[in-house]
Coordinates of C-alpha atoms and ligand atoms in Angstrom, one line a residue:
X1477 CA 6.0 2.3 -17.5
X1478 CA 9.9 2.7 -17.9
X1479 CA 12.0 5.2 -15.8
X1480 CA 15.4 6.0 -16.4
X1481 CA 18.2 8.9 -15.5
X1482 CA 20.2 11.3 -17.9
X1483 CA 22.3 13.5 -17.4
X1484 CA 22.1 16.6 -20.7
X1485 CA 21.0 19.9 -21.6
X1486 CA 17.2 20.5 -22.0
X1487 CA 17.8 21.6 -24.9
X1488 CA 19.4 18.9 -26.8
X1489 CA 17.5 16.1 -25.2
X1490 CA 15.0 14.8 -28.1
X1491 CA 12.1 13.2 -26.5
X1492 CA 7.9 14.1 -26.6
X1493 CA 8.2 16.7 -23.8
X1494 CA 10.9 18.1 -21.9
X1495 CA 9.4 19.4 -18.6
X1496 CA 11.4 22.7 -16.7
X1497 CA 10.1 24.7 -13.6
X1498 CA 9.5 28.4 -12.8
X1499 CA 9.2 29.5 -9.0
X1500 CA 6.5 32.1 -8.6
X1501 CA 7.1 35.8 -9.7
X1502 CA 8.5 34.3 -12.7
X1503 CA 12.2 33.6 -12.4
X1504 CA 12.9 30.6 -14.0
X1505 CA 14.8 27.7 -13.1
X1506 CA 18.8 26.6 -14.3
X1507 CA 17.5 24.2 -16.5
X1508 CA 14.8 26.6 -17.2
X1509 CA 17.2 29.5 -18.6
X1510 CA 18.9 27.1 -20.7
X1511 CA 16.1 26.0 -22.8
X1512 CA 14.9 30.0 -22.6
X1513 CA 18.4 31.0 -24.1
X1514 CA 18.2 27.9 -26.1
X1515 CA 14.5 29.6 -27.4
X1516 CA 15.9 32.9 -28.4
X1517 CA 14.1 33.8 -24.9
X1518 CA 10.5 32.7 -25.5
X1519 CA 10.3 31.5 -22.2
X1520 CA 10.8 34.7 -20.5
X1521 CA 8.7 36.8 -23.0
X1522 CA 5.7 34.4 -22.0
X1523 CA 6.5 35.3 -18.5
X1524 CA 6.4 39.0 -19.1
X1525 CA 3.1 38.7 -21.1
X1526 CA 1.4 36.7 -18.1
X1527 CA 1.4 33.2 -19.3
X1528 CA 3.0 31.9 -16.6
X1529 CA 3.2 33.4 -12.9
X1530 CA 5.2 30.3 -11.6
X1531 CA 2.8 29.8 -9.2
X1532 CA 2.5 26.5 -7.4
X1533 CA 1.5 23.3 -9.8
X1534 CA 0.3 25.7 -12.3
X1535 CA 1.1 24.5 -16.3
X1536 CA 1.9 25.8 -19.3
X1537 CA 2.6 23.7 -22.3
X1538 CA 4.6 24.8 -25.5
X1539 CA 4.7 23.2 -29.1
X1540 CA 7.8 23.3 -31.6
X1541 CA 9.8 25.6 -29.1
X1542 CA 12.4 26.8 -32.0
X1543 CA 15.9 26.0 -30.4
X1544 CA 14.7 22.7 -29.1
X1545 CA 14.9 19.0 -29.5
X1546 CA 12.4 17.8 -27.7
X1547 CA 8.8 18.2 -29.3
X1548 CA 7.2 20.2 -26.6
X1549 CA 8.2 22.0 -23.5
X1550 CA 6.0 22.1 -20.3
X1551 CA 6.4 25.0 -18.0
X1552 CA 5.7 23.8 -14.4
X1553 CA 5.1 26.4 -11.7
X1554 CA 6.6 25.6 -8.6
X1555 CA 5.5 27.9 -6.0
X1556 CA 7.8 30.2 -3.7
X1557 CA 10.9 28.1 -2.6
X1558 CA 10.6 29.1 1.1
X1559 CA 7.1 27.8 1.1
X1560 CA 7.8 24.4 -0.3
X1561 CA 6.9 20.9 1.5
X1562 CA 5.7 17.7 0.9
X1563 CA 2.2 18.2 0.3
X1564 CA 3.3 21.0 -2.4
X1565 CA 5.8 18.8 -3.8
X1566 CA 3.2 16.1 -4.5
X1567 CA 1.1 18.7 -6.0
X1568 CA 3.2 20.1 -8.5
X1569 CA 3.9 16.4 -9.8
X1570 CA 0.6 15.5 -9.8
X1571 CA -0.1 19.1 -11.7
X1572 CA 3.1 17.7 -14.1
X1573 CA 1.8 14.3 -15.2
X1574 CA -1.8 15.0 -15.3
X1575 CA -0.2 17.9 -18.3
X1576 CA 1.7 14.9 -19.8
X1577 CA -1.2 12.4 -19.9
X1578 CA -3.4 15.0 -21.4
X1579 CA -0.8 15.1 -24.7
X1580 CA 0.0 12.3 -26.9
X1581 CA 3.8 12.4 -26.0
X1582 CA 5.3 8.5 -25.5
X1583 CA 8.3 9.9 -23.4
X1584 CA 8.9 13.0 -21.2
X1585 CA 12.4 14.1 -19.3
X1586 CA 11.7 16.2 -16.3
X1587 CA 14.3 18.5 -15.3
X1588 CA 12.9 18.5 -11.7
X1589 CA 16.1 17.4 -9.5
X1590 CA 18.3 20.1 -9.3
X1591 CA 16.2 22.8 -7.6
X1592 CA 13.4 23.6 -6.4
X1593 CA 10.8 20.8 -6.0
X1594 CA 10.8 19.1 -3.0
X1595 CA 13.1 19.7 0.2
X1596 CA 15.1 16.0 -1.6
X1597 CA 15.7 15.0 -4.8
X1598 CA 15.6 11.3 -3.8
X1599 CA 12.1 11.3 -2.5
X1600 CA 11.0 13.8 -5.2
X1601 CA 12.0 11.3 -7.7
X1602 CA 9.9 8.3 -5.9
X1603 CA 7.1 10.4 -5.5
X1604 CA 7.2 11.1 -9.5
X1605 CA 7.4 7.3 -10.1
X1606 CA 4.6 6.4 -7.6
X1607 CA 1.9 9.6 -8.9
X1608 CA 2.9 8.5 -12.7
X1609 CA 2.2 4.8 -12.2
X1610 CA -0.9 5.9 -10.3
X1611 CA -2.3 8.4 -13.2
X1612 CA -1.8 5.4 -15.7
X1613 CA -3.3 3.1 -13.7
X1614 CA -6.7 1.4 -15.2
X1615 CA -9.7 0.1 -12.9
X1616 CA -11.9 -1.0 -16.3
X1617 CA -10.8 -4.1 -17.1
X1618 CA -14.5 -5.0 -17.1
X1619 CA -16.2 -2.7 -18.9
X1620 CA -16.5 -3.8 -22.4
X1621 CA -14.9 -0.7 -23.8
X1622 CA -12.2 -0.1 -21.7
X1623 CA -10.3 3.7 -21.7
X1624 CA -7.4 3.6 -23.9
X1625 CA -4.1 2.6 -21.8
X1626 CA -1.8 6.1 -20.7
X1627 CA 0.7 6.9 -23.5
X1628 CA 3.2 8.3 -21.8
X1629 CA 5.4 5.1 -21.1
X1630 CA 8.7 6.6 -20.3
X1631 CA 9.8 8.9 -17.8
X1632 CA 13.6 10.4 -17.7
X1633 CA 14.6 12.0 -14.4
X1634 CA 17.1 14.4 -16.2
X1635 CA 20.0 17.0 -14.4
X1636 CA 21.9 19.4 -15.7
X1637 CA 24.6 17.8 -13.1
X1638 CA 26.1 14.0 -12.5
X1639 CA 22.7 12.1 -10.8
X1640 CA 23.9 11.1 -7.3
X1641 CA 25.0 7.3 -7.8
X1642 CA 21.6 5.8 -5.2
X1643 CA 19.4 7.4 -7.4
X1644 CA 19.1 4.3 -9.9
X1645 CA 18.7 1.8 -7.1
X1646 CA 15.5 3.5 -6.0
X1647 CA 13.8 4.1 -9.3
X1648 CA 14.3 0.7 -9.4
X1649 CA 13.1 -0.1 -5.8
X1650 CA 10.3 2.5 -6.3
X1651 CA 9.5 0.7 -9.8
X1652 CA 8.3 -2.8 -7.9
X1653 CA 7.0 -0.9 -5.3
X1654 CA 4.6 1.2 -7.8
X1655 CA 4.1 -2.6 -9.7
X1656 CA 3.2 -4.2 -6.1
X1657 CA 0.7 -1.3 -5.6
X1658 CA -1.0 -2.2 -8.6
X1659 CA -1.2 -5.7 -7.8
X1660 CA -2.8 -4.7 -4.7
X1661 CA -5.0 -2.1 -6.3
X1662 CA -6.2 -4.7 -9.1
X1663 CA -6.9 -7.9 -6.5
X1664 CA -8.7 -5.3 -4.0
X1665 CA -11.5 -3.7 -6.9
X1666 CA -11.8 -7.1 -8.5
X1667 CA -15.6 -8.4 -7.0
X1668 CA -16.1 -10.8 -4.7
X1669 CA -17.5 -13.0 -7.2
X1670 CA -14.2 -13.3 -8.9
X1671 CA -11.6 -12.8 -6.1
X1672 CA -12.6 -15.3 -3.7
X1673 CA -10.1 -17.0 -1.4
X1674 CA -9.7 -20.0 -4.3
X1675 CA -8.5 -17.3 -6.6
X1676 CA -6.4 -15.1 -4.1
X1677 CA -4.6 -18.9 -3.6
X1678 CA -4.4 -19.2 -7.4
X1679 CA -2.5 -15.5 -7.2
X1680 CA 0.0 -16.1 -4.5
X1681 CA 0.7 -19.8 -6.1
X1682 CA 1.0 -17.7 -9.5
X1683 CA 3.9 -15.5 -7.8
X1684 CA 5.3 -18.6 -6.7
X1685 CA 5.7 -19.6 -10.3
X1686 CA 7.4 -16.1 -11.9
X1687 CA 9.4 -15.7 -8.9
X1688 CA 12.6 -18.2 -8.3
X1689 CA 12.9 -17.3 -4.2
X1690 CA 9.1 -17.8 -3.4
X1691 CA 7.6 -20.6 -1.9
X1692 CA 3.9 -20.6 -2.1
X1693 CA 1.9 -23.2 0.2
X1694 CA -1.9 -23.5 0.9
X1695 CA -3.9 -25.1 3.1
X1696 CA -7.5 -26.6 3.1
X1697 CA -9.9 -26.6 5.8
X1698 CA -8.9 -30.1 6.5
X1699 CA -5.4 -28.9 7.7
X1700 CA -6.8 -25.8 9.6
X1701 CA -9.4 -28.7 11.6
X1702 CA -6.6 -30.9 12.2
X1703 CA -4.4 -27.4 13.4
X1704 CA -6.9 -26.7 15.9
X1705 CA -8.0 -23.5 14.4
X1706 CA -11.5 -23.5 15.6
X1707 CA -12.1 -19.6 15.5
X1708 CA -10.9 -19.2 11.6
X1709 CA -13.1 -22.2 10.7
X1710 CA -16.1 -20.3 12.6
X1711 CA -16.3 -17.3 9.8
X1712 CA -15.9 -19.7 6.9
X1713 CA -18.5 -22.4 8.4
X1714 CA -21.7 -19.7 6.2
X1715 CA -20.0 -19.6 3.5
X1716 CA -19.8 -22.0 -0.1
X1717 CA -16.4 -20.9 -1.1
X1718 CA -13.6 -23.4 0.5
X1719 CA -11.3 -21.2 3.3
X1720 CA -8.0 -21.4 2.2
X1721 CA -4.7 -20.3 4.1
X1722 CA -1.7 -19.5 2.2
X1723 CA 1.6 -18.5 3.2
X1724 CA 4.3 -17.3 0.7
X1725 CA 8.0 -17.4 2.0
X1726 CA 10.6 -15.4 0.2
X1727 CA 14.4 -16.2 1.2
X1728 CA 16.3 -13.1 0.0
X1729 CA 18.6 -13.0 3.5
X1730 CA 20.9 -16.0 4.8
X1731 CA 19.6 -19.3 6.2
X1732 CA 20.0 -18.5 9.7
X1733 CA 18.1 -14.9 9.6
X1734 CA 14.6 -14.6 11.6
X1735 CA 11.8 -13.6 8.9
X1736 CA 10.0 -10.7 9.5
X1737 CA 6.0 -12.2 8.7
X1738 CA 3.6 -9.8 7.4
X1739 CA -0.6 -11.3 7.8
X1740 CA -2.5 -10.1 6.0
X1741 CA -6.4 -10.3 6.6
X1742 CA -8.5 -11.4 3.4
X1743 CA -12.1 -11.6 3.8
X1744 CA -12.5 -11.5 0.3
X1745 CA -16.4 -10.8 1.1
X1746 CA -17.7 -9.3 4.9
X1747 CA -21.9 -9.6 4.7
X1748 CA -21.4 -9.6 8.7
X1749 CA -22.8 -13.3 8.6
X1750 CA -25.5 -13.6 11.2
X1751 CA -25.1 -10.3 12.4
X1752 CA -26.2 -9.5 9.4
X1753 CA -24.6 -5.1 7.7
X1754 CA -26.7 -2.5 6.8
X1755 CA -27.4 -2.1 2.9
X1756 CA -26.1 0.7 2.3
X1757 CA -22.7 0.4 0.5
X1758 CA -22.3 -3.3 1.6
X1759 CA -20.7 -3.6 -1.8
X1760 CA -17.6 -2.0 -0.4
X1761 CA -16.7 -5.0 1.8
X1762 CA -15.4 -6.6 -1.4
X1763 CA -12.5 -4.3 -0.1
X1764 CA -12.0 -6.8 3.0
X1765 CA -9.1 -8.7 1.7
X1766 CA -7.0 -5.5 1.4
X1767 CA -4.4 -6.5 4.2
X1768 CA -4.0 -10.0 2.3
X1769 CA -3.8 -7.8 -1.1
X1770 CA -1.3 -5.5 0.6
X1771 CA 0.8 -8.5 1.7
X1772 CA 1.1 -10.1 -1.9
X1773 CA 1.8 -6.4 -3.6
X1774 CA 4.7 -6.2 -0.7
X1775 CA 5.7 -9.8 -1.5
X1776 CA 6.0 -9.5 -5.6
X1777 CA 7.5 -5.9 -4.6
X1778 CA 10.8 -7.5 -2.8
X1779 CA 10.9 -10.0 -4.8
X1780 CA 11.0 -7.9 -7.9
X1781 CA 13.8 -5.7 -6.3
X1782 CA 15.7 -8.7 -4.8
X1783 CA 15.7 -7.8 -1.0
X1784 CA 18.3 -9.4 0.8
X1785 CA 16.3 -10.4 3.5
X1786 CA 13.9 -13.3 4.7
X1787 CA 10.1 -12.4 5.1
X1788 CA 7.0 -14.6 4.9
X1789 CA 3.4 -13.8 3.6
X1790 CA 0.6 -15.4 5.7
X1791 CA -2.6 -15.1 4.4
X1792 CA -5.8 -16.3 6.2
X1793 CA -8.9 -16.0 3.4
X1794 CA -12.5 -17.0 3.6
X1795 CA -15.9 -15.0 3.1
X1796 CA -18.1 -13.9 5.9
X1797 CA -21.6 -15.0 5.0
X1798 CA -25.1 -15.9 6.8
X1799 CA -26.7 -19.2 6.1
X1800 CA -28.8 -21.8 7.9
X1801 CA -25.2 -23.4 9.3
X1802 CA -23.1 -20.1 10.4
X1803 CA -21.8 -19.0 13.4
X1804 CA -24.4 -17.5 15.4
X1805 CA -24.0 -14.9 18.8
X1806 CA -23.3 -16.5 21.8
X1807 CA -21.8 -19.4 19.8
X1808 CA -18.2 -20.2 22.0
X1809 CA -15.4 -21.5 19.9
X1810 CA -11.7 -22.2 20.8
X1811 CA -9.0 -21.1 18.5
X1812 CA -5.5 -22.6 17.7
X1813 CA -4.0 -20.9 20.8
X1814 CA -6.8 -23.0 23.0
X1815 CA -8.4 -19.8 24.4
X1816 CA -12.1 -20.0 23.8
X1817 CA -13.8 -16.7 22.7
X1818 CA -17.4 -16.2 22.9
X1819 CA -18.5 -14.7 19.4
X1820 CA -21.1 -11.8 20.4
X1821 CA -21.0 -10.2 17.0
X1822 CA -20.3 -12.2 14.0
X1823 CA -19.8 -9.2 12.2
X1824 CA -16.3 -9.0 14.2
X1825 CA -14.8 -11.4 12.5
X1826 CA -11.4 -10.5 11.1
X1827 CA -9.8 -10.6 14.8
X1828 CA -10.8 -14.4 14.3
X1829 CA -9.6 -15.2 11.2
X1830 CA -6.3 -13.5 12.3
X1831 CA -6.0 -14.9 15.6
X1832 CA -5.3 -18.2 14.8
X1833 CA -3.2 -16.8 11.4
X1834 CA -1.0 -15.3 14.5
X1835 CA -0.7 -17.8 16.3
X1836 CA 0.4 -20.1 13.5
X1837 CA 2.7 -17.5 12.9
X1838 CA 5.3 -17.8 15.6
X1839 CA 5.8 -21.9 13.8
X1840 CA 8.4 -19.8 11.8
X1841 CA 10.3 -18.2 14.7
X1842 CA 9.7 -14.9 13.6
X1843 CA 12.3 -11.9 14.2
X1844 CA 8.8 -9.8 14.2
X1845 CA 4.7 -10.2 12.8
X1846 CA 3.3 -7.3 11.8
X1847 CA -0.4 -7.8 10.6
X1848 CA -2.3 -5.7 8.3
X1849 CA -6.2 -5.8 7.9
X1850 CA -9.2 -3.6 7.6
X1851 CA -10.4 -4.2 10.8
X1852 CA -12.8 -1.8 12.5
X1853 CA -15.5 1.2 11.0
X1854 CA -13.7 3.2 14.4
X1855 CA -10.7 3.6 12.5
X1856 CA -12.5 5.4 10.1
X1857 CA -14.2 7.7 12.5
X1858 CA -10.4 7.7 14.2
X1859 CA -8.3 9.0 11.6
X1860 CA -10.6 9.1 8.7
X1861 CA -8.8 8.2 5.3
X1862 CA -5.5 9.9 5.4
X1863 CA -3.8 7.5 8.4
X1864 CA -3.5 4.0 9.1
X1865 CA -3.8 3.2 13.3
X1866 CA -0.8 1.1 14.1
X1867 CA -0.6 -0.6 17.4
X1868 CA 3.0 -2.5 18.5
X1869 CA 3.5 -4.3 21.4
X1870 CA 7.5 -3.0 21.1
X1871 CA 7.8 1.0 21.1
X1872 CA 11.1 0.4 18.6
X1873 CA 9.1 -1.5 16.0
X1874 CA 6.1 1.4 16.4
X1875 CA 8.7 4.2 15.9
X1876 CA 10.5 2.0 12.9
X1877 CA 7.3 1.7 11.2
X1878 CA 6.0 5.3 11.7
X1879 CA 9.5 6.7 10.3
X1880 CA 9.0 3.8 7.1
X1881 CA 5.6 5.3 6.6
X1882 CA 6.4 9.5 6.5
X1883 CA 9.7 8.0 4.5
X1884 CA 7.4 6.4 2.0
X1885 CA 4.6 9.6 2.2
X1886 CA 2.1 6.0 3.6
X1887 CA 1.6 7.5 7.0
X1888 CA 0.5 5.8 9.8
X1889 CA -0.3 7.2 13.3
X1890 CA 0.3 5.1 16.4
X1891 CA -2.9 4.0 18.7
X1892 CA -2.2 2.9 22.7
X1893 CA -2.3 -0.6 23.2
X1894 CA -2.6 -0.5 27.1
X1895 CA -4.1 -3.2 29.3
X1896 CA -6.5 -0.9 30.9
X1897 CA -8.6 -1.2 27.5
X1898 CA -8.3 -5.4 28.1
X1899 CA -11.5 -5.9 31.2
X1900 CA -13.8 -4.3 28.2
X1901 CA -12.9 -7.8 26.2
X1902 CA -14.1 -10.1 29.3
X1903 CA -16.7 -12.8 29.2
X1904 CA -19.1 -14.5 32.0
X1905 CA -18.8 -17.4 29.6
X1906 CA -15.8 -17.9 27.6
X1907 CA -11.7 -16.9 28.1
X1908 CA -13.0 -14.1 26.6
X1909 CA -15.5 -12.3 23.8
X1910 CA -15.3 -10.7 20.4
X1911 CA -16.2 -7.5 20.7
X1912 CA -15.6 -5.0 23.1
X1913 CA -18.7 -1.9 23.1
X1914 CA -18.7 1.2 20.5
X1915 CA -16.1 3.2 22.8
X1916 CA -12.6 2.9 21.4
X1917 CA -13.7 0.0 18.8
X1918 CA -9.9 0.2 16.9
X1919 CA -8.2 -0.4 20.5
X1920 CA -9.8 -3.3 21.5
X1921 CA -9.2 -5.2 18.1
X1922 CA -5.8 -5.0 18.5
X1923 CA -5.7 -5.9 22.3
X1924 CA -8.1 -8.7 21.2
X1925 CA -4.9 -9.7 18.4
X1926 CA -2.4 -8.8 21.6
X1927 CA -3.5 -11.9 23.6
X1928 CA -2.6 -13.9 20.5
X1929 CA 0.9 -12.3 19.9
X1930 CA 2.5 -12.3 23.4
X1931 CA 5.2 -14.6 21.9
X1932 CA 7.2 -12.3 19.4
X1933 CA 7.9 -8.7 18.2
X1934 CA 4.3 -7.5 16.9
X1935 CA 2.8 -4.7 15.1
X1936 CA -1.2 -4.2 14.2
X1937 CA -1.8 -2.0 10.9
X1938 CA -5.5 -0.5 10.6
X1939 CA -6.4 -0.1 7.3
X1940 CA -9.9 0.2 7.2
X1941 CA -10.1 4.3 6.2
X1942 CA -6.7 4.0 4.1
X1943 CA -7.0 0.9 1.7
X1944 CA -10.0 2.0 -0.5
X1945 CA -11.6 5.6 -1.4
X1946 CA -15.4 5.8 -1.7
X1947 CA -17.7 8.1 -3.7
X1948 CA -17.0 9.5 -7.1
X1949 CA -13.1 8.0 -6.6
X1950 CA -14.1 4.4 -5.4
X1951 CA -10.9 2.0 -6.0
X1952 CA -8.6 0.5 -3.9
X1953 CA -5.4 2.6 -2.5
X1954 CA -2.7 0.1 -2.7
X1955 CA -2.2 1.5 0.6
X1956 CA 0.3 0.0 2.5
X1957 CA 2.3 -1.1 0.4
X1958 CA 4.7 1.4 0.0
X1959 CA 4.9 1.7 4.1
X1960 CA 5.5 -2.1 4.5
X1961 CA 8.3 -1.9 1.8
X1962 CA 10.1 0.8 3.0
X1963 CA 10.7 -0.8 6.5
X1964 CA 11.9 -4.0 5.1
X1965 CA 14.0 -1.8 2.6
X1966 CA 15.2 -0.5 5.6
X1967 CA 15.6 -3.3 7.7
X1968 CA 17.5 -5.6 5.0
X1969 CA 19.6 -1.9 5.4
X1970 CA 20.3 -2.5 8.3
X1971 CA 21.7 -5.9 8.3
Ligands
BES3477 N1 -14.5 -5.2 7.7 C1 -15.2 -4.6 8.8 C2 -14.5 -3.3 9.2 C3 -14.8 -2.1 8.3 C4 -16.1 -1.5 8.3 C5 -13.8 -1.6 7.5 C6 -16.3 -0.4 7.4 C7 -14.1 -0.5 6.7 C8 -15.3 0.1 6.6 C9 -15.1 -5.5 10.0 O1 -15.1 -6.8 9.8 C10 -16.3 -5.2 10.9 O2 -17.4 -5.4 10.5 N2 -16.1 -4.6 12.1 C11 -17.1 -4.2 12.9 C12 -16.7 -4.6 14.3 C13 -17.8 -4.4 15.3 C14 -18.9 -5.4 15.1 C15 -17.2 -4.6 16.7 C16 -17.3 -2.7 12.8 O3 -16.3 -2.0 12.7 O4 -18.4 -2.2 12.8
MN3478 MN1 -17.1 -7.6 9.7
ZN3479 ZN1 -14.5 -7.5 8.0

């Protein structure tokens, strides 16, 4: 999809559907009135029949409008102006595109910027990119009659007045961003029989390839034994597929700059191993790479847009299976740091995977880590599948990443990571175990991933209720990777 800026008359500009709002009780907007004077007033005599109250994310499409280029005109209701906000905004350009995909037009301007829909026109605009790239996107690549591809293939953000001069830079930024979601969104449905941590290798090496600043390495087990890391080598030990670590390092900023490393946890299959899941839905743990998926999107994202700024991709991926060989409970094993942990529940195994991803992490003298990974069925129960829990061991980086997150509408909502939560992670047996009880589950995976990160600038990312939808809309999110974008957008800002 292709998204541009124009500055015209509704009127005159020819393309499949021009798209104009009305707020509710029926007065219609500037760009509105020019296409209704345009229409010999066609526009207002639908309003005064009833066709259109203006309420909120309401439609109303038009053919061959006399008086007008563009082949049809879509009416858009958007609500009362004092009662607008975020969640309305969204609405009314999910109302919009849904309109547009349901007509065969190949190109639609949307006179949407100058009034009316959404408190700012700048993240109006990169909420309209994001919800179009999402209605187009396609999860049947293996059916053998896929759905027909979206037609619409170009949007034009259209004003009556000059665009403000920022407003190309973020469609731009937005574009990779929606094109790094995707990524994320197609790697996270794809089965576990396909992804596996060979193929997510294959990916990152891929992005390596198409993209001049990216430097893709990947380790085999050999080099993890000979590293020490005895915990990541645990959950891997049931499984046939070959563990694989892979780090991508992009060098947008200068030489000298700290890069900020994003880990991203890809269990690219989570049976439980010995401690064996449930049935039901088990097929949903093909969704346990998600943090690694979110890390790649964010990675071909930047590197798409040209960040000026240094960040590496560390990406710890095996599959958690049970077999005459795997881990057992009780087992101890020590992990890169050379703290032993006593594995109680095999079915916790992310924390070790990305223990010892963390602790190879500080080799690169981070500036900060922040790890993403869908880590814990309490974070579910927590904040259901709206938030992502953060956890920082830095209040500045928690409030930077909350702000990047309401910025990016990819909300996260901050969980404490306090030591009086750290006894419940003790061991008779061990420096300490894997699990700490049912009460606050989320917490004590991150304190777990605190006694790995004392060294540097952390932050902990949750995604377990955020990355994939169940039910009638099962698919992966490509949740977060607009939040991680926007706070390295913002941090190569503020360099
Ligand atoms: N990948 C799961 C977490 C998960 C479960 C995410 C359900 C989304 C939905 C993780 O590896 C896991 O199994 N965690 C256990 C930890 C427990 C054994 C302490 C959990 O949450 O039940
Ligand atoms: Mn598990
Ligand atoms: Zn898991």
């Amino acid at each position: 999809m292709e998204f541009s800026i124009k500055q015209g008359s509704p009127d005159l500009l020819k393309s499949g559907c021009v798209v104009v709002g009305v707020f509710d009780g029926g007065k219609l907007s500037k760009a509105a009135q020019i296409l209704d004077k345009a229409a010999k007033d066609t526009l207002s005599d639908l309003i005064a029949r009833g066709d259109m109250t203006g309420k909120a994310a309401t439609t109303l499409l038009l053919h061959k409008v006399p008086g007008v280029a563009a082949e049809r005109v879509l009416l858009i209701g958007l609500g009362k102006p004092s009662a607008s906000n975020n969640k309305s905004t969204l609405d009314i350009l999910n109302a919009t595109f849904k309109t547009l995909n349901g007509t065969p037009a190949k190109d639609a301007a949307l006179f949407l910027n100058d009034e009316g829909v959404g408190k700012d026109a700048t993240w109006t605009a990169k909420q309209a990119v994001l919800i179009a790239a999402e209605q187009s996107f396609r999860a049947d690549g293996l059916k053998s009659d896929p759905a027909k591809p979206a037609t619409l293939k170009h949007v034009v953000f259209a004003s009556l007045e000059k665009p403000s001069a920022t407003l190309k830079t973020t469609l731009e930024q937005t574009a990779a961003i929606a094109n790094g979601m995707e990524l994320a969104k197609t790697l996270g449905n794809l089965p576990g029989n396909i992804c596996t941590p060979t193929y997510l290798s294959a990916h990152a090496l891929a992005l390596d390839k198409v993209h001049k600043k990216i430097k893709t390495t990947v380790l085999e087990e050999k080099d993890m034994q000979k590293l020490g890391m005895g915990s990541f080598l645990s959950v891997t030990r049931g499984s046939e597929q070959p563990a694989k670590l892979i780090t991508l390092e992009y060098k947008g900023g200068d030489k000298k700059q700290k890069p900020i490393v994003l880990v991203g946890k890809g269990i690219t299959f989570d049976t439980g191993g010995i401690s064996l899941k449930p049935g039901a839905e088990m097929d949903e743990m093909k969704y346990d790479m998600c943090g690694a998926a979110s890390v790649l999107g964010t990675m071909q994202a930047i590197a798409e847009m040209g960040l000026e700024l240094n960040v590496v991709g560390v990406i710890p991926t095996c599959e958690n299976m049970p077999s005459g060989i795997a881990t057992k409970p009780g087992d101890i094993v020590t992990s890169m740091s050379g703290q032993t942990i006593e594995i109680l529940n095999t079915d916790a195994e992310g924390r070790l995977i990305l223990c010892d991803a963390l602790t190879y992490s500080a080799k690169f003298e981070p500036d900060t880590v922040i790890d993403i990974a869908t880590l814990t069925g309490a974070c579910v129960i927590a904040l259901g599948h709206v938030a992502h829990g953060l956890f920082a061991n830095e209040d500045k980086l928690a409030k930077e990443l909350l702000a990047a997150g309401e910025q990016a509408h990819d909300r996260a909502w901050q969980l404490p990571l306090w030591d009086d939560y750290q006894p419940l992670l003790d061991s008779n047996f061990a420096d300490m175990q894997n699990i700490g009880g049912r009460a606050g589950g989320t917490i004590t995976a991150a304190c777990f991933l605190a006694r790995f990160t004392k060294e540097y600038r952390w932050a902990h990312l949750d995604i377990a209720g955020t990355a994939w939808l169940s039910g009638k809309q099962k698919g992966a999110t490509g949740r977060p990777v607009p939040l991680l974008t926007q706070y390295l957008i913002n941090r190569a800002a503020a360099k």
